mmCIF file of C-alpha atoms in Angstrom:
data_model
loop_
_atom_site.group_PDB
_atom_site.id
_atom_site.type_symbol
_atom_site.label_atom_id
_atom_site.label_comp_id
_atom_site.label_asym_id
_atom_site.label_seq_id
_atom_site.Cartn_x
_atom_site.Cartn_y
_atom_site.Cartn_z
ATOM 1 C CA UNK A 1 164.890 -54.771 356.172
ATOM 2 C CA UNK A 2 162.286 -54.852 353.429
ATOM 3 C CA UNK A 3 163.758 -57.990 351.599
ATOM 4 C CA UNK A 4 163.945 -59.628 355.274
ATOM 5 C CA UNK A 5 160.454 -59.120 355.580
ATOM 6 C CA UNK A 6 160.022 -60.374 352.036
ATOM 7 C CA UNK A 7 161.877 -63.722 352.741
ATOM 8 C CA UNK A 8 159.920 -64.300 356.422
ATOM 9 C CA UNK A 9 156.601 -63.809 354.266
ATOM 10 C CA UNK A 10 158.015 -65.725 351.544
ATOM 11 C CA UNK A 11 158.789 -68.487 354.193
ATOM 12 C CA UNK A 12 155.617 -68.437 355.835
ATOM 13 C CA UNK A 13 153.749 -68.937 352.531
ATOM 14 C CA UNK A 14 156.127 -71.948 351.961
ATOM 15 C CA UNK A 15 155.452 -73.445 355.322
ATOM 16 C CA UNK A 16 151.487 -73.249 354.714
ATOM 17 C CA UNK A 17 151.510 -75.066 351.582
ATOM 18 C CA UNK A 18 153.254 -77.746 352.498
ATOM 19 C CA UNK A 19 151.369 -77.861 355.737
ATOM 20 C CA UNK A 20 147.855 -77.912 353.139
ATOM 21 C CA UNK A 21 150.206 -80.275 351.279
ATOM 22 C CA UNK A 22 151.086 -82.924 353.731
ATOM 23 C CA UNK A 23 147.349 -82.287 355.751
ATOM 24 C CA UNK A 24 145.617 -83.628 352.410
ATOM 25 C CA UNK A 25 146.977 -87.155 352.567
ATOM 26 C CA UNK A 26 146.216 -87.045 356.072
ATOM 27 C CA UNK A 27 142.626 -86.171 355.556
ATOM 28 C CA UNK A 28 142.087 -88.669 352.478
ATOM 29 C CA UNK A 29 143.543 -91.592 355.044
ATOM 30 C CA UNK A 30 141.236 -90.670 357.166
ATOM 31 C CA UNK A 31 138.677 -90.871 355.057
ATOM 32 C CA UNK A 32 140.041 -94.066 353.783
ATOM 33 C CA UNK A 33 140.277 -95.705 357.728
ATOM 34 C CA UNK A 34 136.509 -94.594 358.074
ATOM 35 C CA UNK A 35 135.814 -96.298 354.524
ATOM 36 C CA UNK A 36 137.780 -99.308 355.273
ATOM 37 C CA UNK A 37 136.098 -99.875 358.314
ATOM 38 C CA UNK A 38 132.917 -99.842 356.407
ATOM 39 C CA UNK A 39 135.065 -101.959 354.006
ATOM 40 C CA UNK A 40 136.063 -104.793 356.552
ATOM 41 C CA UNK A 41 131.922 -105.235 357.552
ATOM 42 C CA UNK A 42 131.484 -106.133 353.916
ATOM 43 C CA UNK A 43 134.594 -107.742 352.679
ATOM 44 C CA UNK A 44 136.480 -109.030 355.484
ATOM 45 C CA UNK A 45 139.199 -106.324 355.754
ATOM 46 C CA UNK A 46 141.009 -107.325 353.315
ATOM 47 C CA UNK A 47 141.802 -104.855 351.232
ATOM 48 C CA UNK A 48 139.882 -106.412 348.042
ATOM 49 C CA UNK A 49 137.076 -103.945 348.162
ATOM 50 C CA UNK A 50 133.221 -104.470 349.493
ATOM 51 C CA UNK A 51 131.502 -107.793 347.739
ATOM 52 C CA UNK A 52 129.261 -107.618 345.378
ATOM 53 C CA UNK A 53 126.314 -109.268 347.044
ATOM 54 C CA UNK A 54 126.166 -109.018 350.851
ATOM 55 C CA UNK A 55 123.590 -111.167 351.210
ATOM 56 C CA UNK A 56 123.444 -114.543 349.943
ATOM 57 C CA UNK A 57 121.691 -117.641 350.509
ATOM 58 C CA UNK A 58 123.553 -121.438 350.415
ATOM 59 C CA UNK A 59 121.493 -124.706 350.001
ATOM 60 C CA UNK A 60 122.749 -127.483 352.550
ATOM 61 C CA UNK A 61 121.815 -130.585 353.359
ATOM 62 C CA UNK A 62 121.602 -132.806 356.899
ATOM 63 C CA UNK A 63 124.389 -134.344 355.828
ATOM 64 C CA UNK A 64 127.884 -133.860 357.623
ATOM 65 C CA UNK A 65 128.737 -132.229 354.207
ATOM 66 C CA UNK A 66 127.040 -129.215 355.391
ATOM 67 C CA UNK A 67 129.176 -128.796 358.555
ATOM 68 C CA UNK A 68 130.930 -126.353 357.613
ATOM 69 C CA UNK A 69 128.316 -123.906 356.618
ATOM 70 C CA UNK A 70 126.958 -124.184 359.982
ATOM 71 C CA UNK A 71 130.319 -123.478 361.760
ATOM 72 C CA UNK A 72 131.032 -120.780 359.891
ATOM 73 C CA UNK A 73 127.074 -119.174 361.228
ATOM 74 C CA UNK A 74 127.895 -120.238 364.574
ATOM 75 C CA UNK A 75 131.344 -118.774 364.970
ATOM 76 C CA UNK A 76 130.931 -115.332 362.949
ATOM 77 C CA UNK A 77 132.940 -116.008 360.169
ATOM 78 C CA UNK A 78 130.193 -114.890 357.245
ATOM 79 C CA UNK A 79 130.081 -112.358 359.465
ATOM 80 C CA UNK A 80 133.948 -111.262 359.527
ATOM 81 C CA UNK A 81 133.696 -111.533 355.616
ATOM 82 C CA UNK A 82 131.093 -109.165 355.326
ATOM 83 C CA UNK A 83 128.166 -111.554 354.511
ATOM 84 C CA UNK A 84 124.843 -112.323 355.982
ATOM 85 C CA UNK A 85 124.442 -116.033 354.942
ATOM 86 C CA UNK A 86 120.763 -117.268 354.891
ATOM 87 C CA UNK A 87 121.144 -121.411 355.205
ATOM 88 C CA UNK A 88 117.915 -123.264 353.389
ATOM 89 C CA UNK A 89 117.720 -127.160 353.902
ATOM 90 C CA UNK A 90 117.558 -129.331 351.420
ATOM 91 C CA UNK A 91 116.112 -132.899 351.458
ATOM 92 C CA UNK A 92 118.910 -133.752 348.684
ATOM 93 C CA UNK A 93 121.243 -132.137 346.864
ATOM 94 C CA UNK A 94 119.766 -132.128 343.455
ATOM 95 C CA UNK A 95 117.025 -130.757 344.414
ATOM 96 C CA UNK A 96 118.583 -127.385 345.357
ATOM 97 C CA UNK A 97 120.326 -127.658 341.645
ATOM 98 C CA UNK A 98 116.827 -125.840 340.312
ATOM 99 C CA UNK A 99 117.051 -122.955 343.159
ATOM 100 C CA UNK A 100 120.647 -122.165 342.000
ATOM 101 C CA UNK A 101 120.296 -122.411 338.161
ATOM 102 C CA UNK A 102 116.883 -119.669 338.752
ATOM 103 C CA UNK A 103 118.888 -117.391 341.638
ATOM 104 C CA UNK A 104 117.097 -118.006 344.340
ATOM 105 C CA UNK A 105 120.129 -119.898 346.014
ATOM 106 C CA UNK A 106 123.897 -118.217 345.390
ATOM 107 C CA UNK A 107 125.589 -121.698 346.701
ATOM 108 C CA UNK A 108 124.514 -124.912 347.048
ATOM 109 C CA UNK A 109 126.120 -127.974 348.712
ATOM 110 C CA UNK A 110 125.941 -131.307 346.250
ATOM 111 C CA UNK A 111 127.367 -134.819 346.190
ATOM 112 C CA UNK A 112 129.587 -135.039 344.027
ATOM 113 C CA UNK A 113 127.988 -137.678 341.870
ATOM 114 C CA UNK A 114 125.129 -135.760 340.783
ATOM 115 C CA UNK A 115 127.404 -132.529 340.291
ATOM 116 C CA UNK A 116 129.498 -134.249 337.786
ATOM 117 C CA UNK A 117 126.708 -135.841 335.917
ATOM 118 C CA UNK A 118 124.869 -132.905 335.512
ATOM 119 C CA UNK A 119 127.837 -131.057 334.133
ATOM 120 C CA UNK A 120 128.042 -134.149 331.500
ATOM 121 C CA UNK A 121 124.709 -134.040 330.885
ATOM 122 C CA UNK A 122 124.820 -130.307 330.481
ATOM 123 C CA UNK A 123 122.150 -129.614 332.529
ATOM 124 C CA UNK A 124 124.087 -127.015 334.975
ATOM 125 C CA UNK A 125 126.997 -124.614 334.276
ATOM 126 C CA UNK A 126 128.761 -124.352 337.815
ATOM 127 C CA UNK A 127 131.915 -124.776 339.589
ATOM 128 C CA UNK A 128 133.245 -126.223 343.169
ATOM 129 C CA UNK A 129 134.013 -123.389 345.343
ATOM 130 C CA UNK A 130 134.602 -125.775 348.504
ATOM 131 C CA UNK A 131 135.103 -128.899 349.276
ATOM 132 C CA UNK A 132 132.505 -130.211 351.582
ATOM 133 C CA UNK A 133 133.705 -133.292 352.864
ATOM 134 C CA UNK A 134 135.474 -136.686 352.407
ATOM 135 C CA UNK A 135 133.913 -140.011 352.984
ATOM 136 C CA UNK A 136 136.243 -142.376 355.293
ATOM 137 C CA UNK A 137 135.409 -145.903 355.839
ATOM 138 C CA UNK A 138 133.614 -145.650 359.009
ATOM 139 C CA UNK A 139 130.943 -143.015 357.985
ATOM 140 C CA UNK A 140 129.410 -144.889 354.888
ATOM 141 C CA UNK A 141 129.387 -148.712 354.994
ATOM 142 C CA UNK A 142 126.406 -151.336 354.090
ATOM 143 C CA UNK A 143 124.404 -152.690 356.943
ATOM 144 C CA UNK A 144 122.197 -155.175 357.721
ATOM 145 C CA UNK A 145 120.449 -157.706 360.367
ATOM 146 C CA UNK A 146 122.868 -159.590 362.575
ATOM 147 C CA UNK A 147 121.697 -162.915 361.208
ATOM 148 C CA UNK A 148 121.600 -161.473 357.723
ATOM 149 C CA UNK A 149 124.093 -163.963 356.751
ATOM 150 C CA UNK A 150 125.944 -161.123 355.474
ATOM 151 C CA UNK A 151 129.903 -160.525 356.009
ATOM 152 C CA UNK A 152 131.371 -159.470 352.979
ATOM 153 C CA UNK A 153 131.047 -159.053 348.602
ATOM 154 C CA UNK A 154 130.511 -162.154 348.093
ATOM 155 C CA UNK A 155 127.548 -162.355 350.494
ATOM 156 C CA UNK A 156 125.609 -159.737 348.545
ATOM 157 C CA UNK A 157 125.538 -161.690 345.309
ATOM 158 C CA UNK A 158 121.272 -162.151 344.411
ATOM 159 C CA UNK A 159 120.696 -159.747 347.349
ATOM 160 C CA UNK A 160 118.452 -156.341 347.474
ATOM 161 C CA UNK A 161 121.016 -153.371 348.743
ATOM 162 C CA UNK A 162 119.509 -149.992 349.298
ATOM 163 C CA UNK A 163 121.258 -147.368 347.764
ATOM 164 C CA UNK A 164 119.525 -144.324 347.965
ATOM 165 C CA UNK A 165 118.907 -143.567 344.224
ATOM 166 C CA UNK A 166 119.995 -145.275 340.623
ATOM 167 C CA UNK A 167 123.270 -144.616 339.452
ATOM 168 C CA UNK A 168 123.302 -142.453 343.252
ATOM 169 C CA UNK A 169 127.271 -142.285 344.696
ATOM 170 C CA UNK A 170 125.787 -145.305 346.699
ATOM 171 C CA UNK A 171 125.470 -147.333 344.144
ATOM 172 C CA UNK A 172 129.024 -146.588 342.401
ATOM 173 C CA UNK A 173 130.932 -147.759 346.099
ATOM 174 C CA UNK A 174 129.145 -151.034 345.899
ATOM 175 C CA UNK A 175 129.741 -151.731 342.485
ATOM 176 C CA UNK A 176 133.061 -150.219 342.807
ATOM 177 C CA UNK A 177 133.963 -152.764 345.942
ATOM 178 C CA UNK A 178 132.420 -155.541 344.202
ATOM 179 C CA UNK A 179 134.626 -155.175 341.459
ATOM 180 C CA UNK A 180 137.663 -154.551 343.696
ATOM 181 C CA UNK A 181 136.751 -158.245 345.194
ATOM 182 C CA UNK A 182 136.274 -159.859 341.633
ATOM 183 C CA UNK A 183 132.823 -160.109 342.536
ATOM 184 C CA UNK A 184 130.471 -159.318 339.187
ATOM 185 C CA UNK A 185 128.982 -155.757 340.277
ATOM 186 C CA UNK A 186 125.844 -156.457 338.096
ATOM 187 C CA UNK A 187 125.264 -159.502 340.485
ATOM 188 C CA UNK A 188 123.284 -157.277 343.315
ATOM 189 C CA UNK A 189 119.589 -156.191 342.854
ATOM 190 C CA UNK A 190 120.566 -152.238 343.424
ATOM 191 C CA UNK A 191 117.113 -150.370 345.039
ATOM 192 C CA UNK A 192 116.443 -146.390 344.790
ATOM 193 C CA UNK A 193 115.271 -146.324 348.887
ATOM 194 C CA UNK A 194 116.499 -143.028 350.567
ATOM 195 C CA UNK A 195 118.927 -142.785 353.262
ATOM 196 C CA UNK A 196 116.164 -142.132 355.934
ATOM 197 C CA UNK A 197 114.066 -145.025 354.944
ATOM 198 C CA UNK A 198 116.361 -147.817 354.377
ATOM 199 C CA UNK A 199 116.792 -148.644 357.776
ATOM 200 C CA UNK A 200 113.003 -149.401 358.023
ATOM 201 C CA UNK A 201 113.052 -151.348 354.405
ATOM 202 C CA UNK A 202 116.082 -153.757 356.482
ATOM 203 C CA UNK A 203 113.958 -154.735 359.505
ATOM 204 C CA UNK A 204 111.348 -155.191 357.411
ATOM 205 C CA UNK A 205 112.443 -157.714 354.930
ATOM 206 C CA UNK A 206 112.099 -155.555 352.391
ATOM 207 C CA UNK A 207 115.726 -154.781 351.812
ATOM 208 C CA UNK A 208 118.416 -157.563 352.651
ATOM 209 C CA UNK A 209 121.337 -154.740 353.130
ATOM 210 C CA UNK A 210 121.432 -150.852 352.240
ATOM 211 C CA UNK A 211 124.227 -147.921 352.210
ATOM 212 C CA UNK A 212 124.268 -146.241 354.727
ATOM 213 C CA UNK A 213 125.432 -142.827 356.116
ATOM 214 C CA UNK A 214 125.934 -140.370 359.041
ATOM 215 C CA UNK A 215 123.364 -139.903 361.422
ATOM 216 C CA UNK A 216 120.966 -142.411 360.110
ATOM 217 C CA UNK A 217 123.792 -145.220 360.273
ATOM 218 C CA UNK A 218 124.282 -144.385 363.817
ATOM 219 C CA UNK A 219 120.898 -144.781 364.291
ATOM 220 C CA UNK A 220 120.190 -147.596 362.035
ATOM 221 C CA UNK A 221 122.737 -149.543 365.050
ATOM 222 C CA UNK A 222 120.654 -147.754 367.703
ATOM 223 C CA UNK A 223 116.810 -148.407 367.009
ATOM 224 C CA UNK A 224 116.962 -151.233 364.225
ATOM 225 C CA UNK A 225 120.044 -153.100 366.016
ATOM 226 C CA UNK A 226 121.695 -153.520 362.439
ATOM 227 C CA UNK A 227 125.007 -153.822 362.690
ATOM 228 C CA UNK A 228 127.695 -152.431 359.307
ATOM 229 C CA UNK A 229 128.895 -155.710 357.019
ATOM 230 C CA UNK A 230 130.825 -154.321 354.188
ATOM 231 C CA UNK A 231 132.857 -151.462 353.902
ATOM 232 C CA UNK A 232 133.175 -149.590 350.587
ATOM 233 C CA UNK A 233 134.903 -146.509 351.129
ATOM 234 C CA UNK A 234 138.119 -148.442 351.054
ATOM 235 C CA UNK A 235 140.833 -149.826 348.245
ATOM 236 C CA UNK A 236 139.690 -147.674 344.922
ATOM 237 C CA UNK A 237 137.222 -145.877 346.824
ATOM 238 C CA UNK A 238 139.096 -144.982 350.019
ATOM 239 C CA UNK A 239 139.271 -141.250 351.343
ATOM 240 C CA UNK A 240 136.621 -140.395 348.105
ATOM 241 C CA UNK A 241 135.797 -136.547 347.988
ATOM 242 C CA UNK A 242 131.922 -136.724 348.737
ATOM 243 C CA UNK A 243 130.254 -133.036 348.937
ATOM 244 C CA UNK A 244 130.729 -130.062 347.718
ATOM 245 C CA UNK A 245 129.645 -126.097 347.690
ATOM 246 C CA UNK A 246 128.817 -125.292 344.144
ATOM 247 C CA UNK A 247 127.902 -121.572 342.380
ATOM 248 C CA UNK A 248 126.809 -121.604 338.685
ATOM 249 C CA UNK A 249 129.535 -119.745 336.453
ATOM 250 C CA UNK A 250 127.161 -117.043 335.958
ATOM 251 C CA UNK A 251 127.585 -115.910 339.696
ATOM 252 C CA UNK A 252 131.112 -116.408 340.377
ATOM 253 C CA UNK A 253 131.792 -114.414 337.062
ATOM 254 C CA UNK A 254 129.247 -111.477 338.256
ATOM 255 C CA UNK A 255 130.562 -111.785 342.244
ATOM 256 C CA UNK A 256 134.359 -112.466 342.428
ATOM 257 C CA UNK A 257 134.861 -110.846 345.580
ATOM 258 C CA UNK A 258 131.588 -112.751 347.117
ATOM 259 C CA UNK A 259 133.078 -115.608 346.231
ATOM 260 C CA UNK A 260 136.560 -115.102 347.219
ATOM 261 C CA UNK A 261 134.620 -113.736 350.671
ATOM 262 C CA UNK A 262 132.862 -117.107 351.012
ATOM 263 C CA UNK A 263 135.986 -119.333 350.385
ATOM 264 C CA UNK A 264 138.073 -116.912 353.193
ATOM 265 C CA UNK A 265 135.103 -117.744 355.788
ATOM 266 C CA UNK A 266 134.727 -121.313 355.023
ATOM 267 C CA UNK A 267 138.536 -122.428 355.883
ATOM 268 C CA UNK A 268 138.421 -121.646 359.406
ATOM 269 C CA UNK A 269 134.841 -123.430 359.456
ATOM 270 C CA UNK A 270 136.256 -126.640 357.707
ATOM 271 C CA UNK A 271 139.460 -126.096 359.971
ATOM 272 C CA UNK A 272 137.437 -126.501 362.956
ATOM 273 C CA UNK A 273 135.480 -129.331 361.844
ATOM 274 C CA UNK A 274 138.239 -131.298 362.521
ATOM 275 C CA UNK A 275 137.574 -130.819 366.353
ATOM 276 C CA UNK A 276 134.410 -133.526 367.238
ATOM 277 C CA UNK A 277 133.281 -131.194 369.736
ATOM 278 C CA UNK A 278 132.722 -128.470 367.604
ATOM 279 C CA UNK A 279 131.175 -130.663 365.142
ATOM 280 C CA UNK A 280 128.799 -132.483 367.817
ATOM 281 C CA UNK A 281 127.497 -128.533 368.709
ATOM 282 C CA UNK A 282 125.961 -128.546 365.441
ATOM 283 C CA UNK A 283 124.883 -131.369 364.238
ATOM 284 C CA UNK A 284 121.588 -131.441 366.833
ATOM 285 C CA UNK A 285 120.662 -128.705 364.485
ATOM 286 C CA UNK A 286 121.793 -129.844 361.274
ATOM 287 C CA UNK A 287 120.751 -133.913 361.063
ATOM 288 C CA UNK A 288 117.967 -133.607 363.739
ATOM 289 C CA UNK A 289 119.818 -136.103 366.012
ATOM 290 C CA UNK A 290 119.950 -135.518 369.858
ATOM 291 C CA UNK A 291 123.162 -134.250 371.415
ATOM 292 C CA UNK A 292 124.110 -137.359 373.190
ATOM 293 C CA UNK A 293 123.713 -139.207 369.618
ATOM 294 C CA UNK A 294 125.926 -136.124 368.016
ATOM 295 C CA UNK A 295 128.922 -137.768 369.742
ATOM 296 C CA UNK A 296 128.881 -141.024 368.502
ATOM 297 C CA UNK A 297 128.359 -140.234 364.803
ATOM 298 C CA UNK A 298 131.301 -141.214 362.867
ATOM 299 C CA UNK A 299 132.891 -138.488 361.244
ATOM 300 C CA UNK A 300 134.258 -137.268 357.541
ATOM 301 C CA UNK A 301 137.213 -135.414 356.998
ATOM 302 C CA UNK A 302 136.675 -132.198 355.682
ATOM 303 C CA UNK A 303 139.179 -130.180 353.502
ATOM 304 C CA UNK A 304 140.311 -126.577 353.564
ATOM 305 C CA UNK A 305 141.215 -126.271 349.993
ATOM 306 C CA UNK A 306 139.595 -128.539 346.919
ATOM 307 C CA UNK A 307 141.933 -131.011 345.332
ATOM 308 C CA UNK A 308 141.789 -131.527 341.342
ATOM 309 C CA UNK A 309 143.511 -134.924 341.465
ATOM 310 C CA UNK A 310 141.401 -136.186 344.243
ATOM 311 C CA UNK A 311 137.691 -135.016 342.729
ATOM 312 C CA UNK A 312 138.963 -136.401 339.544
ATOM 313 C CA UNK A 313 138.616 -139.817 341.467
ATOM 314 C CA UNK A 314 134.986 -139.077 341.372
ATOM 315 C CA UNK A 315 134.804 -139.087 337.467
ATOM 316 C CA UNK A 316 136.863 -141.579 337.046
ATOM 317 C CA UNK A 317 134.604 -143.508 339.196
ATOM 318 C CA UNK A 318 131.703 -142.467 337.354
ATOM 319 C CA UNK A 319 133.153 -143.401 334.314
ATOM 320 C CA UNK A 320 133.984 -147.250 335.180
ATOM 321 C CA UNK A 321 130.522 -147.472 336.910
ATOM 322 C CA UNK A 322 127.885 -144.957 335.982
ATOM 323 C CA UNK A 323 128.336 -145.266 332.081
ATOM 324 C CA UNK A 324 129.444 -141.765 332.007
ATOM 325 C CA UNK A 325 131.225 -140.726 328.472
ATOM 326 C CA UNK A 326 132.085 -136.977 328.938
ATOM 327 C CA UNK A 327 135.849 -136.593 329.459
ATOM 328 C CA UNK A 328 135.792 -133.756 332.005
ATOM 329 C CA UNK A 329 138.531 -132.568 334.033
ATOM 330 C CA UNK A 330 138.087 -131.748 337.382
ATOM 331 C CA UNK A 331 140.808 -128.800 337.863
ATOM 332 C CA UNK A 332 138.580 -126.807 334.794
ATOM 333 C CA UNK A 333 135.390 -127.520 337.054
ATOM 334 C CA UNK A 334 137.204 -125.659 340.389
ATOM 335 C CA UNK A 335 137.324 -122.146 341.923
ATOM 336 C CA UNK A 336 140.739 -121.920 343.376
ATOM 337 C CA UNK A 337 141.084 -121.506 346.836
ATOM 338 C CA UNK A 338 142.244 -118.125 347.975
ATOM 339 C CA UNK A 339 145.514 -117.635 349.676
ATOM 340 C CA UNK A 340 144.955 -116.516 353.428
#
């Protein structure tokens, strides 16, 4: 009777330890839902951990380029990432390249041009994160005056062409398409007038043709009535990466997981910039263009993931045309895009 007793007591003891023993996990996993709910609001859910910086602040411009960025506000996904995304506005992207280098921007969206030459001329230690967008051959073209006398290369030879800035992406297609039509790209009188203006500096007189992009090339057509006369996204040029989102090394090196957080919200953006509609709801707001004019804009492509081989098109093109001499390679100068 008295060992009986001994082996029920002996049991019951058994039975309560495990029960504390098994309970334990059960409380910790608790715990751990409740802190990985916390979790998801600041890292997406996704088991990496909270970011290091919740709240950031990206440079964009009116360009399409910066489509994404504004998706992404519109449609939560900083939000589902666990970051509260402050968007400033840039007139042009080199101008934001002082904000980032000082910390007072944590991204930055840049042609692709002035990225590259300011990593040759050592100027700014950064790295793509995201491909903005790609130029096609509808959404940057040279226009001019119906009776311009204008139709092609060989037209522009002696004439004044707008291109935005000196040694600007602009002025690399032109020479680039010139060259590609064995016309002598040192044959055109290149002028520094900026996108917004050039249409003006056409009707005017004081430009005979310019570069031209999205909106103000849709607009150009609407209030100037010039009409596009030379393509040169196209041949050696066709489908060229054109934007960027940039970080200087510094940052992504101090915030992986912010980073990683901002790549994993920008692919669904850039995924639904491929639908016009969702791109016409935010361009009002991003170029300053009315809705009806959103519609008719002609639109980029805009990747998911950033391609080595393509942005190394960019240098190359630099190279042959902007007397760049730095070798650089592009897939040293990217932030890989997460798997998701």
């Amino acid at each position: 009777m008295s060992a009986n007793v001994s082996n029920t007591t002996r049991r019951s003891v058994l039975r309560l330890a495990l029960g504390a023993t098994l309970a334990a996990p059960l409380v910790a996993t608790g715990c751990s839902v409740l802190n990985g709910s916390d979790s998801k609001s600041s890292s997406g859910g996704n088991g990496s951990g909270p970011v290091e910086k919740s709240k950031i602040t990206v440079g964009i411009l009116s360009s399409q380029g910066s489509v994404g960025s504004k998706l992404a506000e519109k449609y939560g996904y900083y939000k589902n990432e666990g970051l509260e995304v402050t968007l400033k506005p840039f007139a042009q992207g080199p101008q934001a390249i002082p904000a980032l280098i000082n910390g007072e921007l944590d991204f930055a969206v840049i042609n692709y041009v002035s990225f590259f030459t300011a990593i040759a001329n050592r100027s700014l230690d950064a790295k793509i994160v995201v491909d903005g967008d790609t130029a096609n051959e509808t959404s940057q073209l040279v226009i001019a005056k119906p009776d311009s006398g204008i139709r092609g290369p060989k037209d522009l030879v002696g004439k004044k062409v707008g291109i935005q800035a000196s040694k600007s992406a602009a002025e690399l297609l032109v020479r680039a398409t010139l060259k590609d039509n064995d016309v002598d790209p040192n044959s055109v009188s290149y002028q520094p007038v900026t996108f917004p203006n050039i249409p003006a500096a056409i009707a005017s007189g004081q430009l005979d043709a310019g570069v031209e992009v999205e909106p103000y090339l849709t607009t150009a057509q609407q209030k100037q009535g010039l009409v596009p006369v030379m393509k040169i996204v196209t041949g050696s040029t066709a489908n060229i990466p054109n934007t960027g989102y940039i970080a200087t090394t510094k940052f992504i090196e101090a915030n992986p997981k912010t980073v990683a957080a901002f790549q994993r919200a920008m692919i669904p953006a850039q995924r639904d910039a491929a639908d016009r509609s969702k791109v016409a709801q935010v361009l009002p707001d991003l170029s300053g263009v009315d809705a009806a004019t959103a519609t008719l804009l002609n639109i980029d492509t805009f990747p998911t993931s950033t391609n080595p081989t393509q942005l190394q098109r960019v240098i190359t093109l630099l190279q042959n045309y902007g007397g760049m001499t730095a070798q650089l390679d592009a897939a040293n100068l990217i932030v890989p895009t997460p798997q998701v």
